[in-house]
N, CA and C of each residue as an Amber inpcrd file, in Angstrom:
protein
   321
  -3.8540000   2.9270000 -13.3250000  -3.2600000   4.0730000 -12.6640000
  -2.2690000   4.7140000 -13.5660000  -2.3080000   4.1120000 -14.7170000
  -1.2850000   4.8870000 -15.7620000  -1.4110000   6.5250000 -15.8220000
  -2.6040000   7.0360000 -15.8690000  -2.6150000   8.3840000 -16.0390000
  -1.9810000   9.0860000 -14.6700000  -1.7900000   8.4040000 -13.7400000
  -1.0200000   9.0710000 -12.5880000   0.5060000   8.8070000 -12.5060000
   1.0270000   7.9870000 -13.3030000   2.3140000   7.6130000 -13.5470000
   3.1800000   8.6180000 -13.9380000   4.6880000   8.5560000 -13.7500000
   5.3720000   9.6690000 -14.3120000   5.6600000   9.3640000 -15.8340000
   5.9090000  10.2700000 -16.7020000   6.2320000   9.9690000 -17.9190000
   7.2930000   8.9280000 -18.2230000   8.2230000   8.9680000 -17.4960000
   9.3990000   7.8940000 -17.5690000   8.8130000   6.5220000 -17.4240000
   8.0260000   6.3520000 -16.5520000   7.1250000   4.9120000 -16.5300000
   6.4520000   4.6720000 -17.5530000   5.5640000   5.5260000 -18.0910000
   4.6730000   5.1400000 -19.1340000   5.6170000   5.0370000 -20.5280000
   6.6340000   5.6830000 -20.6210000   7.4110000   5.3370000 -21.9460000
   8.0770000   3.9380000 -21.6930000   8.3630000   3.6690000 -20.6320000
   9.0160000   2.2390000 -20.1520000   7.9470000   1.1650000 -20.4070000
   6.6420000   1.5390000 -20.0400000   5.6480000   0.4670000 -20.3530000
   5.1490000   0.5400000 -21.8220000   5.3490000   1.6710000 -22.2770000
   4.7380000   1.3690000 -23.7940000   5.9430000   0.8610000 -24.5190000
   7.1380000   0.9100000 -24.2470000   8.1160000   0.1680000 -25.1470000
   8.1660000  -1.3650000 -24.8040000   7.9710000  -1.7010000 -23.6580000
   7.9260000  -3.2070000 -23.3910000   6.6980000  -3.7250000 -23.2500000
   5.3960000  -3.0410000 -23.4860000   3.9560000  -3.6530000 -23.3730000
   3.9680000  -4.3990000 -22.1160000   4.3550000  -3.9180000 -21.0540000
   4.0010000  -4.7800000 -19.6580000   3.0860000  -3.8230000 -18.8200000
   2.6140000  -4.3480000 -17.7440000   1.8500000  -3.7820000 -16.6740000
   2.4810000  -3.5980000 -15.3820000   1.9790000  -2.7940000 -14.5910000
   2.7080000  -2.3930000 -13.2990000   1.6450000  -2.9460000 -12.2480000
   2.2890000  -3.3770000 -11.3100000   1.3890000  -4.0460000 -10.1990000
   1.7520000  -3.1230000  -8.6550000   0.7250000  -2.7100000  -8.0020000
   0.9520000  -1.8760000  -6.9770000   0.4690000  -2.5460000  -5.7490000
   0.9640000  -2.3800000  -4.5860000   0.6390000  -2.9560000  -3.2620000
   0.2430000  -1.7470000  -2.2440000  -0.9880000  -2.0100000  -1.5050000
  -1.2230000  -1.0660000  -0.4730000  -0.4500000  -1.4130000   0.5700000
   0.3240000  -0.2610000   1.0620000   1.1250000  -0.2430000   2.1740000
   0.7540000   0.6960000   3.4320000   0.0640000   1.7730000   3.1010000
  -0.1050000   2.7150000   4.3040000  -1.7090000   3.3820000   3.8180000
  -2.1430000   3.6210000   5.0330000  -3.4660000   4.5040000   5.2390000
  -3.3080000   5.6210000   6.0970000  -3.9050000   6.8600000   5.8050000
  -3.9400000   7.7990000   6.8440000  -5.5510000   7.8710000   7.0520000
  -5.9210000   7.9590000   8.3790000  -7.3070000   8.1560000   8.6800000
  -7.3420000   9.4370000   9.4350000  -8.4400000  10.4150000   9.2100000
  -8.8170000  11.4430000   9.8970000  -9.8240000  11.1910000  11.0990000
  -9.4970000  11.2170000  12.2490000 -10.5510000  11.2710000  13.3920000
 -10.9720000  12.5410000  13.7230000 -12.4480000  12.6060000  13.7440000
 -12.8590000  13.8940000  14.3280000 -14.0250000  14.3370000  13.6470000
 -14.5050000  15.3540000  13.6890000 -15.7690000  15.9640000  13.3270000
 -15.8420000  16.7020000  11.9840000 -14.5400000  17.2930000  11.6550000
 -14.6370000  18.1880000  10.6320000 -13.1760000  18.7690000  10.3480000
 -13.0640000  19.4980000   9.2740000 -11.8630000  20.1430000   8.8650000
 -11.0520000  20.8330000   9.9420000 -11.9090000  21.4440000  10.7630000
 -11.2810000  22.4610000  11.7390000 -10.7730000  21.5790000  13.1430000
 -10.8820000  20.4260000  13.1040000 -10.5310000  19.6510000  14.4080000
 -10.3990000  18.3700000  14.0280000  -9.6850000  17.5970000  14.8890000
  -9.5370000  16.1910000  14.7390000  -8.0780000  15.7160000  14.8270000
  -7.9380000  14.4750000  14.4410000  -6.3650000  13.8830000  14.8630000
  -6.5190000  13.0290000  13.4500000  -4.9960000  12.6700000  13.0420000
  -4.7520000  11.9070000  12.1470000  -3.9530000  10.6570000  12.6200000
  -4.2780000   9.5880000  12.2460000  -3.6170000   8.3290000  12.6220000
  -3.3660000   7.6710000  11.2050000  -2.3540000   6.5420000  11.4400000
  -1.9910000   5.6960000  10.3260000  -1.8990000   4.4430000  10.5000000
  -2.2050000   3.5540000   9.5400000  -1.9380000   2.3230000   9.5320000
  -0.9100000   1.8800000   8.4650000   0.3330000   1.2490000   8.7980000
   1.2420000   0.8980000   7.9200000   1.4100000  -0.6470000   8.0220000
   1.6450000  -1.0520000   6.6790000   2.0310000  -2.6460000   6.5610000
   3.4650000  -2.6530000   6.5220000   3.7920000  -3.8910000   7.3470000
   5.2420000  -4.4110000   7.1740000   5.2180000  -5.6660000   6.1470000
   5.9500000  -5.4420000   5.0900000   6.0190000  -6.4930000   4.2240000
   6.8350000  -7.6560000   4.6360000   6.4180000  -8.9580000   4.1920000
   7.1140000 -10.0970000   4.6070000   8.6150000 -10.1830000   3.7420000
   8.6420000  -9.6940000   2.7230000   9.9620000  -9.6700000   2.0210000
   9.8020000  -8.4590000   0.9730000  11.1050000  -7.8130000   0.5770000
  11.1220000  -6.9990000  -0.2250000  11.2940000  -7.1050000  -1.6190000
  10.2430000  -6.6920000  -2.4430000  10.2680000  -7.0180000  -3.8370000
  10.2070000  -5.7590000  -4.6450000   9.8790000  -4.7390000  -4.0230000
   9.9200000  -3.3520000  -4.4080000  10.9590000  -3.1740000  -5.3600000
  10.8320000  -2.4100000  -6.6120000  11.8210000  -1.9410000  -7.4850000
  12.5810000  -2.9670000  -8.2760000  11.9710000  -4.2310000  -7.9390000
  12.6180000  -5.2740000  -8.8330000  11.7260000  -5.8530000 -10.0910000
  12.4600000  -6.1390000 -10.9860000  11.6330000  -6.5120000 -12.2490000
  11.6260000  -8.1210000 -12.2060000  10.3200000  -8.5510000 -12.0300000
  10.1990000  -9.9320000 -12.1070000   9.1300000 -10.6090000 -12.7910000
   9.1470000 -11.8740000 -13.1690000   7.9380000 -12.2930000 -13.8630000
   6.8970000 -12.7050000 -13.1000000   5.7450000 -12.8290000 -13.6170000
   4.5350000 -13.0620000 -12.8620000   4.7220000 -14.3020000 -11.9980000
   5.4160000 -15.4880000 -12.5870000   5.5950000 -16.6240000 -12.0690000
   6.6640000 -16.5030000 -10.4660000   7.4590000 -15.3540000 -10.6320000
   8.3970000 -15.3530000  -9.6370000   7.7510000 -14.2750000  -8.4680000
   6.6600000 -13.6030000  -8.8130000   5.8390000 -12.6380000  -8.0200000
   4.6220000 -13.3540000  -7.4590000   4.5500000 -13.3240000  -6.1890000
   3.3770000 -13.8670000  -5.4590000   2.2030000 -13.0050000  -5.1630000
   1.8230000 -12.2900000  -6.2570000   0.9710000 -11.1600000  -6.0510000
  -0.4050000 -11.5900000  -6.2860000  -1.3610000 -11.3420000  -5.6210000
  -2.8310000 -11.5740000  -6.1820000  -3.7260000 -10.4190000  -5.2300000
  -4.9630000 -10.5480000  -5.3890000  -5.6530000  -9.5260000  -4.8000000
  -5.9180000  -9.4160000  -3.1640000  -5.0890000 -10.4690000  -2.7500000
  -5.0320000 -10.6210000  -1.3600000  -3.9160000 -10.0420000  -0.6350000
  -2.9100000  -9.3510000  -1.5520000  -1.4690000  -9.0150000  -1.2610000
  -1.7860000  -7.9610000   0.0080000  -2.6670000  -7.2370000   0.2370000
  -2.6940000  -6.5600000   1.4850000  -3.0100000  -7.1880000   2.7480000
  -3.2860000  -8.3730000   2.7380000  -3.3040000  -9.1500000   3.7070000
  -2.1360000  -9.7490000   4.1820000  -1.2410000  -9.7900000   3.5200000
   0.2070000 -10.4510000   3.8460000   0.9720000  -9.3620000   4.6750000
   1.7290000  -9.8180000   5.5260000   2.5870000  -8.9130000   6.3360000
   1.7450000  -8.4410000   7.5610000   2.2920000  -7.8080000   8.4980000
   1.5810000  -7.2940000   9.7130000   1.0230000  -5.8730000   9.5740000
   0.0550000  -5.5060000   9.8670000  -0.3680000  -4.1500000   9.9630000
  -0.0920000  -3.4530000  11.3770000   0.1500000  -2.2900000  11.2750000
   0.5050000  -1.4070000  12.5780000  -0.2690000  -0.1340000  12.4510000
  -0.8890000   0.1980000  13.7400000  -1.5690000   1.4080000  13.9120000
  -0.5290000   2.3080000  14.5290000  -0.4390000   3.5930000  14.1280000
   0.2460000   4.6080000  14.7460000  -0.5350000   5.8010000  14.8980000
  -0.0480000   6.4580000  16.2160000  -0.6950000   7.7720000  16.5570000
   0.3970000   8.3420000  17.1790000   0.1890000   9.6380000  17.8760000
   1.1880000  10.4390000  18.2770000   2.0420000   9.7500000  19.4370000
   1.5230000   8.8830000  20.1760000   2.2570000   8.2770000  21.3100000
   2.3590000   6.8120000  21.4050000   1.7910000   6.2440000  20.2260000
   1.6750000   4.8710000  20.2310000   1.9380000   4.1420000  18.9180000
   2.3790000   2.9330000  18.7280000   2.5640000   2.0110000  17.7290000
   2.2390000   0.7380000  18.2870000   1.2330000  -0.0700000  17.5420000
   0.7780000  -1.2910000  18.1290000   0.2790000  -2.0010000  16.8090000
   0.5910000  -3.4040000  16.9450000   0.2390000  -4.1820000  16.0120000
  -1.3650000  -4.1040000  16.0500000  -2.0980000  -4.1850000  14.7440000
  -3.3420000  -4.4010000  14.6250000  -3.8650000  -5.8000000  14.8080000
  -4.6610000  -6.1450000  15.6720000  -4.8990000  -7.6490000  16.0140000
  -5.6180000  -8.1970000  15.0940000  -6.5360000  -7.4300000  14.4830000
  -7.3740000  -7.9620000  13.3580000  -6.9280000  -8.0120000  11.9280000
  -5.6500000  -7.5420000  11.9420000  -4.9000000  -7.5430000  10.6400000
  -5.7250000  -6.6770000   9.5110000  -5.6300000  -7.0550000   8.2680000
  -6.0590000  -6.1970000   7.0630000  -7.8280000  -6.3130000   7.3620000
  -8.3750000  -7.1140000   7.7840000  -9.9670000  -7.1480000   8.2200000
 -10.3890000  -6.0550000   9.0500000  -9.3260000  -5.7180000   9.8730000
  -9.7910000  -4.6720000  11.0130000  -9.1920000  -3.3050000  10.1830000
  -8.0690000  -3.1920000   9.3060000  -7.7220000  -1.9610000   8.8350000
  -8.5360000  -1.5560000   7.7970000  -9.2100000  -2.4320000   7.0700000
 -10.3240000  -2.1290000   5.8790000 -11.5990000  -1.4450000   6.3740000
 -11.6770000  -1.4410000   7.7450000 -12.7990000  -0.7700000   8.2170000
 -12.6000000   0.6420000   8.5200000 -11.3280000   1.1900000   8.3470000
 -11.1570000   2.5080000   8.7770000 -11.8540000   3.5360000   7.6160000
 -11.9430000   4.7400000   7.8060000 -12.4700000   5.5630000   6.9520000
 -11.0580000   6.4790000   6.2400000 -10.6910000   5.9130000   5.2620000
  -9.3690000   6.2970000   4.6150000  -9.4190000   7.7800000   4.2650000
  -8.4830000   8.5100000   4.5050000  -8.5160000   9.7910000   3.9880000
  -7.4240000   9.9360000   2.8250000  -6.1650000   9.0560000   3.0710000
  -5.3070000   9.0450000   2.0030000  -4.6400000   7.5420000   1.8340000
  -4.4970000   7.0350000   0.8980000  -3.9270000   5.6600000   0.6650000
  -2.4920000   5.9460000  -0.1550000  -1.5030000   4.7820000   0.5050000
  -0.2840000   4.7300000  -0.0680000   0.0570000   3.4920000  -0.6900000
   0.3830000   3.6450000  -2.1030000   0.5470000   2.4950000  -2.6480000
   2.3780000   2.3220000  -2.9630000   2.9070000   1.1440000  -3.2380000
   4.2890000   0.9430000  -3.7200000   4.2210000   0.2080000  -4.9140000
   5.0840000   0.7200000  -5.8740000   5.2240000  -0.1640000  -7.0260000
   5.9030000  -1.5660000  -6.7380000   5.1110000  -2.6610000  -7.0850000
   5.7450000  -3.9780000  -6.7730000   6.5160000  -4.3370000  -8.0870000
   6.2500000  -4.2850000  -9.1270000   6.9320000  -4.7650000 -10.3100000
   6.4030000  -4.4070000 -11.5340000   7.1360000  -4.5050000 -12.6640000
   6.5470000  -4.4680000 -13.9340000   6.6890000  -5.7280000 -14.6860000
   5.6110000  -6.3650000 -15.2440000   5.6620000  -7.5530000 -15.9310000
   4.5610000  -7.6080000 -17.1860000
């Protein structure tokens, strides 16, 4: 993901030879038949605990490839917000239009 990071982040990483971890926290999905019609909905993950913007060692951060499964996922539309009963297993079945990631740490 380095090509898409700010120059400040790249300089910081080059200086300390560390890597950045990101976690998926939001998805936009377009429902409809084409560009001229349809509806946008979102899936948002509520994190179990805030670790964003903190610098931690790998042993302090419980991150692995199953990070997106942690925390509750919520579906939002114009007039409703509801918990996704199937969790991430259900969310990953959507047709993602845009994904949102948060920087978890540098280590």
